[in-house]
């Protein structure tokens, strides 16, 4: 066998042996923290695409989910911490008040779920992402200082437009 053929074959075998597909090992699209299970619909997205997110209350008490600050966050290296900054102005505008936050928050009874769509920016970089979902108390203040998060998914640049 010629050396020109052997190297590409070896490279393909090594890449495919890393996981279930050529992009690497499979990861869970769901994660559970603080009584919420947060799932994304797909393992891969492109910049500017919409992400379908399902949030389910897996606790035995009602949970108030923030509708103003849900956000996809990314890293280019999985050894780096994901951003966890609460920003209710993201979806509710620069003049958002606590009354606006309370009006828009979603109460999830035990076992109840809600689906929503968040959009990646058109300049989303290639890397690993998750979606941060914030939990509030009944008065609209953060109940927990860290978000519940989805499982990790990847963003790749558009291959065809």
Tab-separated table of C-alpha atoms in Angstrom:
chain	number	residue	atom	x	y	z
A	1	UNK	CA	0.000	0.000	0.000
A	2	UNK	CA	1.355	3.374	-0.879
A	3	UNK	CA	2.200	5.820	1.912
A	4	UNK	CA	-0.171	8.414	0.374
A	5	UNK	CA	-3.183	6.176	0.941
A	6	UNK	CA	-2.167	4.830	4.362
A	7	UNK	CA	-1.936	8.196	6.165
A	8	UNK	CA	-5.476	9.428	5.278
A	9	UNK	CA	-6.942	6.028	6.190
A	10	UNK	CA	-5.105	6.042	9.531
A	11	UNK	CA	-6.263	9.601	10.248
A	12	UNK	CA	-9.909	8.691	9.517
A	13	UNK	CA	-9.720	5.629	11.791
A	14	UNK	CA	-8.280	7.713	14.639
A	15	UNK	CA	-10.911	10.459	14.298
A	16	UNK	CA	-13.812	8.023	14.136
A	17	UNK	CA	-12.553	6.038	17.122
A	18	UNK	CA	-12.805	9.124	19.369
A	19	UNK	CA	-16.575	8.879	19.782
A	20	UNK	CA	-19.833	8.294	18.004
A	21	UNK	CA	-19.051	10.749	15.201
A	22	UNK	CA	-16.164	12.635	13.692
A	23	UNK	CA	-16.685	15.681	15.937
A	24	UNK	CA	-15.727	13.854	19.121
A	25	UNK	CA	-17.297	11.971	21.974
A	26	UNK	CA	-21.025	12.167	22.542
A	27	UNK	CA	-22.247	14.272	25.461
A	28	UNK	CA	-25.631	14.619	27.096
A	29	UNK	CA	-27.868	17.374	25.752
A	30	UNK	CA	-29.524	17.646	29.183
A	31	UNK	CA	-28.199	18.632	32.588
A	32	UNK	CA	-29.896	18.899	35.973
A	33	UNK	CA	-29.110	21.487	38.647
A	34	UNK	CA	-31.123	23.231	41.345
A	35	UNK	CA	-34.230	21.119	40.625
A	36	UNK	CA	-34.366	21.922	36.903
A	37	UNK	CA	-33.520	19.690	33.976
A	38	UNK	CA	-32.512	21.825	30.988
A	39	UNK	CA	-32.224	20.188	27.548
A	40	UNK	CA	-31.299	21.412	24.089
A	41	UNK	CA	-32.682	19.678	21.012
A	42	UNK	CA	-29.486	19.058	19.038
A	43	UNK	CA	-25.778	18.420	19.541
A	44	UNK	CA	-24.669	20.876	16.836
A	45	UNK	CA	-25.752	24.330	15.715
A	46	UNK	CA	-24.473	27.068	13.419
A	47	UNK	CA	-24.209	30.797	14.180
A	48	UNK	CA	-27.578	32.630	14.005
A	49	UNK	CA	-29.588	29.425	14.469
A	50	UNK	CA	-32.378	29.047	16.996
A	51	UNK	CA	-31.905	26.620	19.864
A	52	UNK	CA	-34.950	24.736	21.154
A	53	UNK	CA	-34.657	24.566	24.966
A	54	UNK	CA	-36.864	22.469	27.242
A	55	UNK	CA	-36.817	23.205	30.979
A	56	UNK	CA	-38.479	20.724	33.352
A	57	UNK	CA	-39.021	20.962	37.103
A	58	UNK	CA	-37.655	17.722	38.583
A	59	UNK	CA	-38.050	18.896	42.189
A	60	UNK	CA	-40.993	18.397	44.529
A	61	UNK	CA	-41.674	22.153	44.837
A	62	UNK	CA	-42.722	24.880	42.404
A	63	UNK	CA	-39.840	26.705	40.692
A	64	UNK	CA	-39.920	30.176	39.151
A	65	UNK	CA	-37.964	30.308	35.886
A	66	UNK	CA	-36.673	33.640	34.664
A	67	UNK	CA	-37.769	34.563	31.121
A	68	UNK	CA	-35.547	37.635	30.806
A	69	UNK	CA	-31.995	36.283	31.148
A	70	UNK	CA	-31.941	32.851	29.478
A	71	UNK	CA	-28.790	32.821	27.380
A	72	UNK	CA	-26.502	30.518	25.392
A	73	UNK	CA	-22.902	30.889	26.565
A	74	UNK	CA	-19.798	29.405	24.998
A	75	UNK	CA	-16.145	28.580	25.448
A	76	UNK	CA	-13.432	27.526	23.032
A	77	UNK	CA	-11.784	25.274	25.605
A	78	UNK	CA	-13.734	22.981	27.955
A	79	UNK	CA	-11.178	23.588	30.718
A	80	UNK	CA	-12.420	27.196	30.978
A	81	UNK	CA	-15.434	28.179	33.100
A	82	UNK	CA	-18.643	29.074	31.264
A	83	UNK	CA	-19.956	32.608	31.895
A	84	UNK	CA	-22.626	32.788	34.597
A	85	UNK	CA	-23.728	36.431	34.705
A	86	UNK	CA	-27.410	37.222	35.189
A	87	UNK	CA	-28.638	39.942	32.818
A	88	UNK	CA	-32.435	40.429	32.704
A	89	UNK	CA	-32.011	43.259	30.163
A	90	UNK	CA	-31.078	40.611	27.602
A	91	UNK	CA	-34.690	39.732	26.683
A	92	UNK	CA	-36.673	42.307	28.627
A	93	UNK	CA	-35.003	45.550	27.548
A	94	UNK	CA	-32.688	48.141	29.103
A	95	UNK	CA	-35.391	49.612	31.348
A	96	UNK	CA	-36.540	46.290	32.839
A	97	UNK	CA	-37.931	46.533	36.356
A	98	UNK	CA	-38.526	43.906	38.999
A	99	UNK	CA	-42.246	44.168	38.120
A	100	UNK	CA	-41.419	43.264	34.503
A	101	UNK	CA	-39.361	40.289	35.662
A	102	UNK	CA	-42.169	39.015	37.935
A	103	UNK	CA	-44.742	39.506	35.162
A	104	UNK	CA	-42.690	37.434	32.690
A	105	UNK	CA	-41.328	34.698	34.981
A	106	UNK	CA	-42.708	31.197	34.486
A	107	UNK	CA	-43.899	29.120	37.434
A	108	UNK	CA	-43.215	25.423	36.899
A	109	UNK	CA	-45.067	22.949	39.106
A	110	UNK	CA	-43.286	19.682	39.958
A	111	UNK	CA	-42.979	17.628	36.754
A	112	UNK	CA	-44.072	20.530	34.532
A	113	UNK	CA	-41.956	21.675	31.593
A	114	UNK	CA	-41.769	24.639	29.248
A	115	UNK	CA	-40.213	24.970	25.803
A	116	UNK	CA	-38.621	28.137	24.478
A	117	UNK	CA	-36.307	29.224	21.714
A	118	UNK	CA	-33.124	31.220	22.136
A	119	UNK	CA	-31.033	32.395	19.216
A	120	UNK	CA	-27.299	32.260	18.709
A	121	UNK	CA	-25.782	35.491	17.457
A	122	UNK	CA	-24.636	35.610	13.844
A	123	UNK	CA	-21.073	36.057	15.117
A	124	UNK	CA	-21.153	33.082	17.532
A	125	UNK	CA	-17.677	31.597	17.622
A	126	UNK	CA	-16.875	27.937	17.027
A	127	UNK	CA	-16.800	26.100	20.336
A	128	UNK	CA	-18.796	24.404	23.064
A	129	UNK	CA	-21.956	26.015	24.404
A	130	UNK	CA	-24.678	25.522	26.976
A	131	UNK	CA	-27.815	27.494	27.866
A	132	UNK	CA	-28.046	29.240	31.248
A	133	UNK	CA	-31.508	29.280	32.874
A	134	UNK	CA	-31.930	31.400	36.000
A	135	UNK	CA	-34.178	30.557	38.955
A	136	UNK	CA	-36.059	33.284	40.821
A	137	UNK	CA	-37.992	33.522	44.062
A	138	UNK	CA	-41.660	34.550	44.046
A	139	UNK	CA	-40.644	38.239	44.337
A	140	UNK	CA	-38.471	38.092	41.174
A	141	UNK	CA	-35.027	38.089	42.818
A	142	UNK	CA	-32.431	35.448	42.070
A	143	UNK	CA	-33.120	32.412	44.239
A	144	UNK	CA	-29.731	30.852	43.471
A	145	UNK	CA	-26.510	32.612	42.482
A	146	UNK	CA	-25.690	30.118	39.711
A	147	UNK	CA	-27.897	29.112	36.789
A	148	UNK	CA	-29.302	25.729	35.916
A	149	UNK	CA	-27.667	24.788	32.623
A	150	UNK	CA	-28.347	22.633	29.602
A	151	UNK	CA	-26.045	19.906	28.439
A	152	UNK	CA	-23.163	20.950	26.211
A	153	UNK	CA	-23.553	21.345	22.451
A	154	UNK	CA	-21.212	22.574	19.729
A	155	UNK	CA	-21.359	25.481	17.314
A	156	UNK	CA	-19.668	25.222	13.943
A	157	UNK	CA	-19.437	27.877	11.221
A	158	UNK	CA	-21.811	27.516	8.306
A	159	UNK	CA	-20.557	25.132	5.683
A	160	UNK	CA	-22.957	26.147	2.951
A	161	UNK	CA	-24.711	29.399	3.822
